[in-house]
JSON list of C-alpha atoms in Angstrom, two decimals:
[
{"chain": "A", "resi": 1, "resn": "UNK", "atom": "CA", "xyz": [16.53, 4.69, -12.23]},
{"chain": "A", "resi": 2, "resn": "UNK", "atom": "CA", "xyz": [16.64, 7.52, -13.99]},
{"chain": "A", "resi": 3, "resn": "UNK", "atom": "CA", "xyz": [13.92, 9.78, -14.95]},
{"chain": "A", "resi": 4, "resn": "UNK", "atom": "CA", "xyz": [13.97, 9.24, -18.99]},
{"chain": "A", "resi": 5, "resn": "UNK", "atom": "CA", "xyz": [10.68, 9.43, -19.10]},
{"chain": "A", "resi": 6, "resn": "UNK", "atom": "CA", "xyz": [8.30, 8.24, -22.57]},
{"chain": "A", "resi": 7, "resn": "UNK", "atom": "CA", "xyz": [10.58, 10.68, -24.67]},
{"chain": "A", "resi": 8, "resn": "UNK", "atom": "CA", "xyz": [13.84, 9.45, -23.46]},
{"chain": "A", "resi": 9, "resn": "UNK", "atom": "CA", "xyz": [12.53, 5.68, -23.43]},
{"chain": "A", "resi": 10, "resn": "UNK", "atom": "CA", "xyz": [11.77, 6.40, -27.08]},
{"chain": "A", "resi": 11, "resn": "UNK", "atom": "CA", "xyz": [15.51, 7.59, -27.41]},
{"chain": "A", "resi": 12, "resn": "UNK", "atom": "CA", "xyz": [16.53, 4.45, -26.51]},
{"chain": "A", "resi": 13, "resn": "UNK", "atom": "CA", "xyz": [14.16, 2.28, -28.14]},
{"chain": "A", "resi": 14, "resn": "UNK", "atom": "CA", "xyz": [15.60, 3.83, -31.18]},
{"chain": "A", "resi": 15, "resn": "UNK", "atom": "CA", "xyz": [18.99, 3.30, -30.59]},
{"chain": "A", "resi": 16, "resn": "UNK", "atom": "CA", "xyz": [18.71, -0.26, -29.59]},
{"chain": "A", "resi": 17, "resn": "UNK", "atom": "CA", "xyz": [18.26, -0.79, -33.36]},
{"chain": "A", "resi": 18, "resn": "UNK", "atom": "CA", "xyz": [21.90, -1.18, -34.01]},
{"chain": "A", "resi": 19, "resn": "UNK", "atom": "CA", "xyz": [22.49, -3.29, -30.54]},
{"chain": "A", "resi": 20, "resn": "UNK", "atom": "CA", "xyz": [21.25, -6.74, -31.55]},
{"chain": "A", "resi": 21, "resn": "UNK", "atom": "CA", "xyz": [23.64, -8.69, -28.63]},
{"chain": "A", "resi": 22, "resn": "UNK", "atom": "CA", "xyz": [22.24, -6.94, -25.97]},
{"chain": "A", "resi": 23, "resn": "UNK", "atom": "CA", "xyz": [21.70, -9.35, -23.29]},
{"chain": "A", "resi": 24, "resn": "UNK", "atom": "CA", "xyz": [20.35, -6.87, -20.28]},
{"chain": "A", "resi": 25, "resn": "UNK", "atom": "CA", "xyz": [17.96, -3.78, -20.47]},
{"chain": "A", "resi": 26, "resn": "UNK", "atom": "CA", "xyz": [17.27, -2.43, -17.14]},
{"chain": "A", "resi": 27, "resn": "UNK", "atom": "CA", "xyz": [14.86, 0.35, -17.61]},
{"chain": "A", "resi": 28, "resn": "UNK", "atom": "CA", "xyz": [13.50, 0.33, -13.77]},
{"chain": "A", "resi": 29, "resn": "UNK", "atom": "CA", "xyz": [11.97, 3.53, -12.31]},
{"chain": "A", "resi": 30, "resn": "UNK", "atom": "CA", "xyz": [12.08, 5.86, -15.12]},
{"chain": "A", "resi": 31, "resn": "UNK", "atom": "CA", "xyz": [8.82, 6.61, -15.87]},
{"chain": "A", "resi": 32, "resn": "UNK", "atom": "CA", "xyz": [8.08, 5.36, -19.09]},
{"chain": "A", "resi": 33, "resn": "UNK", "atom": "CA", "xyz": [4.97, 5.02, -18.85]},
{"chain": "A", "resi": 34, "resn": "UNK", "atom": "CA", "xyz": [2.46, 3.39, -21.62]},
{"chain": "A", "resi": 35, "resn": "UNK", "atom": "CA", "xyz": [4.37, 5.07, -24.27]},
{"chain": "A", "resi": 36, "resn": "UNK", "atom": "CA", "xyz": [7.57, 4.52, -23.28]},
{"chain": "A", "resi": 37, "resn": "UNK", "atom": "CA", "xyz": [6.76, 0.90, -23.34]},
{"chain": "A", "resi": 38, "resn": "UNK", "atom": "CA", "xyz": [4.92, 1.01, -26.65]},
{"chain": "A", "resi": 39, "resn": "UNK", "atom": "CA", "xyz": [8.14, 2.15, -28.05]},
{"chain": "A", "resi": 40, "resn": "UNK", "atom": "CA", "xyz": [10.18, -0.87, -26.63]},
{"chain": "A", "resi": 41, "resn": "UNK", "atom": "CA", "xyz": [8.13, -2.76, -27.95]},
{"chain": "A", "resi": 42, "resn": "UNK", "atom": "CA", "xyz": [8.30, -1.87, -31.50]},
{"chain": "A", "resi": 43, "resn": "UNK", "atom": "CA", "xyz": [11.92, -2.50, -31.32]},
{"chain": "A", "resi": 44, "resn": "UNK", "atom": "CA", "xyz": [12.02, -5.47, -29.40]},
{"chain": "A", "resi": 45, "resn": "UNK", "atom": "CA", "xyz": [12.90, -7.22, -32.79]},
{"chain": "A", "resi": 46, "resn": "UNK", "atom": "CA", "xyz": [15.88, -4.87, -32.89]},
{"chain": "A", "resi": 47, "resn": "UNK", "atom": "CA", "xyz": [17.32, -7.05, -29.95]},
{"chain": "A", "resi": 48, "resn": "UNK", "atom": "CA", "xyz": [16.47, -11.28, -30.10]},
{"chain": "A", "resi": 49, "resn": "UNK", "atom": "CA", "xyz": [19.70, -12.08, -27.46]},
{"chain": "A", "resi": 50, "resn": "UNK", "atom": "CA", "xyz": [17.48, -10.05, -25.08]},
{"chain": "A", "resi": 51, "resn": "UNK", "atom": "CA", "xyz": [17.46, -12.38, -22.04]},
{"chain": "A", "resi": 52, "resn": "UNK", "atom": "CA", "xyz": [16.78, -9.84, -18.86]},
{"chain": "A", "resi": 53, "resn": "UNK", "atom": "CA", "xyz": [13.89, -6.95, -19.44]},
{"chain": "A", "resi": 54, "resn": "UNK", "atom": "CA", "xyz": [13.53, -5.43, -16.41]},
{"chain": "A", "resi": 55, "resn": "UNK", "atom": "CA", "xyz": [10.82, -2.56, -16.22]},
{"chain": "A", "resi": 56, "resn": "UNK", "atom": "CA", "xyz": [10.02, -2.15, -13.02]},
{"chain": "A", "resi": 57, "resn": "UNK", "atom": "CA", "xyz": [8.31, 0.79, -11.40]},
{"chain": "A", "resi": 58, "resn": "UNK", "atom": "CA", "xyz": [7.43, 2.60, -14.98]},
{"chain": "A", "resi": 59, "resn": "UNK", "atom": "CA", "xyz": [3.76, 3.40, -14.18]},
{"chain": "A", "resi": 60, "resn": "UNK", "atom": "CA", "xyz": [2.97, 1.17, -17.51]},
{"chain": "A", "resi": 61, "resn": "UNK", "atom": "CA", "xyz": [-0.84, -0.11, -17.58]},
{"chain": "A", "resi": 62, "resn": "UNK", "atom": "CA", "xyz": [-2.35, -1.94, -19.61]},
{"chain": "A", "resi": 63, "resn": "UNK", "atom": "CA", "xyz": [-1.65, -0.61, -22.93]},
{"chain": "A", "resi": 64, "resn": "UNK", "atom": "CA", "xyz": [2.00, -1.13, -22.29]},
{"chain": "A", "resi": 65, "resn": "UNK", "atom": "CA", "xyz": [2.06, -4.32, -21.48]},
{"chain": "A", "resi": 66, "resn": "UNK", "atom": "CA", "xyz": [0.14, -5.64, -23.96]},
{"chain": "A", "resi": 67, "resn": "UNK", "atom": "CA", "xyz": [2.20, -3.67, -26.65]},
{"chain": "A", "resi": 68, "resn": "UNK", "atom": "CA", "xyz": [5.04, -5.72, -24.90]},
{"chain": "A", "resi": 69, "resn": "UNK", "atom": "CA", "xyz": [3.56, -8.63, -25.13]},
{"chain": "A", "resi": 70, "resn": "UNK", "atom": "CA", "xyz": [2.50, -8.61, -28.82]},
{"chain": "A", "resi": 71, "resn": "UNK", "atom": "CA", "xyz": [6.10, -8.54, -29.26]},
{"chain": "A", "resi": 72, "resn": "UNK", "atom": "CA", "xyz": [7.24, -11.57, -27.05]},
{"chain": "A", "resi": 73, "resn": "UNK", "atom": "CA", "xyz": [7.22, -13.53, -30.32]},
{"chain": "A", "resi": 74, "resn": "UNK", "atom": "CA", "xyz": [10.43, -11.59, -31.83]},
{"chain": "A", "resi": 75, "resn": "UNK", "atom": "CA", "xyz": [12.58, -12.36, -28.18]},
{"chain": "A", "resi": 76, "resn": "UNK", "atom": "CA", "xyz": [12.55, -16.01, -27.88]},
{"chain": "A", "resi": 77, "resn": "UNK", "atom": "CA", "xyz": [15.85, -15.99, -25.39]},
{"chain": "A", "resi": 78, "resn": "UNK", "atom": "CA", "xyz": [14.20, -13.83, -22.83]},
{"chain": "A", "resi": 79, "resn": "UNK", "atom": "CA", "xyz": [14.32, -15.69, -19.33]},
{"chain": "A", "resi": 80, "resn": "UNK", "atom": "CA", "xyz": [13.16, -12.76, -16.92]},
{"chain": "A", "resi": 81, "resn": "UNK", "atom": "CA", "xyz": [10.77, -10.35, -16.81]},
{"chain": "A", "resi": 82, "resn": "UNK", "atom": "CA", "xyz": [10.07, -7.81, -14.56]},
{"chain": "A", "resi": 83, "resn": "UNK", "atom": "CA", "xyz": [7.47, -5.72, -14.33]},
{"chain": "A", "resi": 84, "resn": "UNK", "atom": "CA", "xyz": [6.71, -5.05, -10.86]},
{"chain": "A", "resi": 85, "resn": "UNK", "atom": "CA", "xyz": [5.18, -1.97, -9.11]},
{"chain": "A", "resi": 86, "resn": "UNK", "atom": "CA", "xyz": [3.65, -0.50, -12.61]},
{"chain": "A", "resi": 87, "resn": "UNK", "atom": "CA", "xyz": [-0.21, 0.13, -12.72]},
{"chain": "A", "resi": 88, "resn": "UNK", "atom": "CA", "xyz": [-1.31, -3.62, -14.87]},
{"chain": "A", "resi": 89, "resn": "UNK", "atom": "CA", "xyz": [-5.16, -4.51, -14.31]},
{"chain": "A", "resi": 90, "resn": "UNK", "atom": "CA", "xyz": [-6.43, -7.59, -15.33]},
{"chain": "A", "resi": 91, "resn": "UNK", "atom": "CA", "xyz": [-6.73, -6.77, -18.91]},
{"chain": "A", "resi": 92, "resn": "UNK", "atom": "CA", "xyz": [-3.12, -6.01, -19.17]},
{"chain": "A", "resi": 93, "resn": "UNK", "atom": "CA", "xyz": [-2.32, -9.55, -17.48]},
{"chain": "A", "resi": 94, "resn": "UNK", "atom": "CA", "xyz": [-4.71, -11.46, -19.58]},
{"chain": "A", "resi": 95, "resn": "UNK", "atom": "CA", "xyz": [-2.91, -10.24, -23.05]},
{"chain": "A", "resi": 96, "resn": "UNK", "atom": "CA", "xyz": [0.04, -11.01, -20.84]},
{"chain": "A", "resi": 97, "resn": "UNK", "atom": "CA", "xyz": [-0.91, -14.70, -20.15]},
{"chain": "A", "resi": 98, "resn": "UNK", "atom": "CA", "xyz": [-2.07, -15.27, -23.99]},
{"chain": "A", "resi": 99, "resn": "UNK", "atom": "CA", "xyz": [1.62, -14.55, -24.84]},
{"chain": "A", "resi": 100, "resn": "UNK", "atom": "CA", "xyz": [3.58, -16.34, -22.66]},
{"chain": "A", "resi": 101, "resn": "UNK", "atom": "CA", "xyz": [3.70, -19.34, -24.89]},
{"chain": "A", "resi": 102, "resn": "UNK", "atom": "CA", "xyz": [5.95, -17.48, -27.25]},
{"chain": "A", "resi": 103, "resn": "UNK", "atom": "CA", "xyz": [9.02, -17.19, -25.08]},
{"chain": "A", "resi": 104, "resn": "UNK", "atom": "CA", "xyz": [10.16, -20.57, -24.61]},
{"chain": "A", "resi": 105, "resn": "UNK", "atom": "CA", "xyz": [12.76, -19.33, -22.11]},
{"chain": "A", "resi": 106, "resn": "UNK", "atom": "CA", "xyz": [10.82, -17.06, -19.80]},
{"chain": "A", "resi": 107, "resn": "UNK", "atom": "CA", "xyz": [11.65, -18.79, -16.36]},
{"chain": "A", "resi": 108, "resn": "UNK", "atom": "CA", "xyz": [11.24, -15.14, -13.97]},
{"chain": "A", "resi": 109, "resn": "UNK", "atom": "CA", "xyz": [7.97, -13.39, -14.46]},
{"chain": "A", "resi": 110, "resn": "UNK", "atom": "CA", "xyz": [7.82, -10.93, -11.51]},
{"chain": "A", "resi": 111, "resn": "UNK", "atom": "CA", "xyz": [3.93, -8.95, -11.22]},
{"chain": "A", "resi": 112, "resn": "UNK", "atom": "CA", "xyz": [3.49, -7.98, -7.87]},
{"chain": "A", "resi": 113, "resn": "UNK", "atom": "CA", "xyz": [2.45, -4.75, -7.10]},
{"chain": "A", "resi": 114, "resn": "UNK", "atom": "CA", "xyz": [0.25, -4.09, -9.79]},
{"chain": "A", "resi": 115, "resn": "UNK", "atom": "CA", "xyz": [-3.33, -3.91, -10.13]},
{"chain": "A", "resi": 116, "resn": "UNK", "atom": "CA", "xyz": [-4.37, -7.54, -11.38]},
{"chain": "A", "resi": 117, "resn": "UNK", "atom": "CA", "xyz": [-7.28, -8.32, -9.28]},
{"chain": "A", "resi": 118, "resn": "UNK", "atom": "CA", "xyz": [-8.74, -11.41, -11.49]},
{"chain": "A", "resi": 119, "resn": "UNK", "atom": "CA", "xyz": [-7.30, -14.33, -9.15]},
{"chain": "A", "resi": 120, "resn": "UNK", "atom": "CA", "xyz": [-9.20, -17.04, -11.72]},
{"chain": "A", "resi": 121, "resn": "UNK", "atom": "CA", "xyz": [-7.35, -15.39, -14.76]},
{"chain": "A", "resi": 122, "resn": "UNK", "atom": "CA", "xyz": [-3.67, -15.42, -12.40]},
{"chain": "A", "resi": 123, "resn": "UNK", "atom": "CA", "xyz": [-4.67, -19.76, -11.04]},
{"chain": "A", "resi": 124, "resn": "UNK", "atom": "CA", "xyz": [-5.39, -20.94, -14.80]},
{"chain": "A", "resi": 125, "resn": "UNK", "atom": "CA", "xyz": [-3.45, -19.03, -17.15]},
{"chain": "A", "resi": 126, "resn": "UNK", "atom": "CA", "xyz": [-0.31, -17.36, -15.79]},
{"chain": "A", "resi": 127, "resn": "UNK", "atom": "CA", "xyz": [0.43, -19.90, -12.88]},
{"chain": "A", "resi": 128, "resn": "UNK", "atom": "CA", "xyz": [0.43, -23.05, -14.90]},
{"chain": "A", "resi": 129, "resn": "UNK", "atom": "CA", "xyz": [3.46, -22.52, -16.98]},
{"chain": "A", "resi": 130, "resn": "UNK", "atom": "CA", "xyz": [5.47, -22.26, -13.94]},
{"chain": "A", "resi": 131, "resn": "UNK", "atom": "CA", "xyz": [5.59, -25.68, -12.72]},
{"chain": "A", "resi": 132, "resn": "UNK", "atom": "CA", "xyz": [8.86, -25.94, -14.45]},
{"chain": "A", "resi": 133, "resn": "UNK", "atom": "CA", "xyz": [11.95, -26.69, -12.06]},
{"chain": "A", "resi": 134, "resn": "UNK", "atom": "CA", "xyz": [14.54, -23.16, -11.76]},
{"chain": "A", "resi": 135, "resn": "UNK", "atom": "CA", "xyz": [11.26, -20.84, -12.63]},
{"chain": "A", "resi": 136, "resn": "UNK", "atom": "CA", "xyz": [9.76, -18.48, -10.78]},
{"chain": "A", "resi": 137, "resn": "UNK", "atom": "CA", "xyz": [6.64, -16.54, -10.83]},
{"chain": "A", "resi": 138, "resn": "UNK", "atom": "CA", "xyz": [6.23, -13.33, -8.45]},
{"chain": "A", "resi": 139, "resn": "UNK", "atom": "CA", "xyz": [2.70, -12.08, -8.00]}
]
């Protein structure tokens, strides 16, 4: 990746306003951060043929995650989801699991290396909605 950092993911964020058949965003290991994710999020809209978000290794937390998440809503195609290696804690992954329901698609939800420690909150509300054949769920 390459070190854009919360300004330069705000660059792009902005300019995927006039991309709405972009398929792929593969923002992994440039350093986003919270922000950088916050302002993703606010133009996820911006971008409904999104089908592959892949954000690994940003250092996003919680905030950015659920800013992410309050926007699943407005990407109904969106099949994978990475987000692997960034700095979630359980609060992050709860807002996480009360929004999976609104991407119908979402088959690939990769969290591993994060720091979700609430195994109850990862067995009844994130693993259920993979017992779907072709999904996968990466903790």
């Amino acid at each position: 990746g390459n070190p854009l950092g919360e300004a330069g993911a705000s660059a792009v964020a902005a300019g995927l306003a006039g991309t709405p058949a972009v398929e792929w965003l593969y923002m992994s290991n440039c350093s986003i951060k919270d922000e950088g994710a916050r302002a993703l999020a606010k133009n996820l809209a911006s971008i409904p043929s999104l089908e592959w978000l892949d954000l690994d290794g940003n250092g996003i937390g919680d905030a950015g995650v659920i800013a992410l998440a309050e926007q699943f809503g407005v990407v109904p195609s969106l099949e994978r989801l990475y987000l692997r290696n960034n700095i979630i804690g359980d609060e992050g992954a709860a807002a996480l699991a009360d929004k999976l329901s609104t991407v119908p698609m979402l088959r690939w939800l990769y969290l591993e290396g994060n720091a979700i420690k609430d195994e109850l909150l990862i067995k009844e509300t994130i693993t259920p909605k993979w017992g779907r054949r072709g999904s996968g769920l990466c903790l």
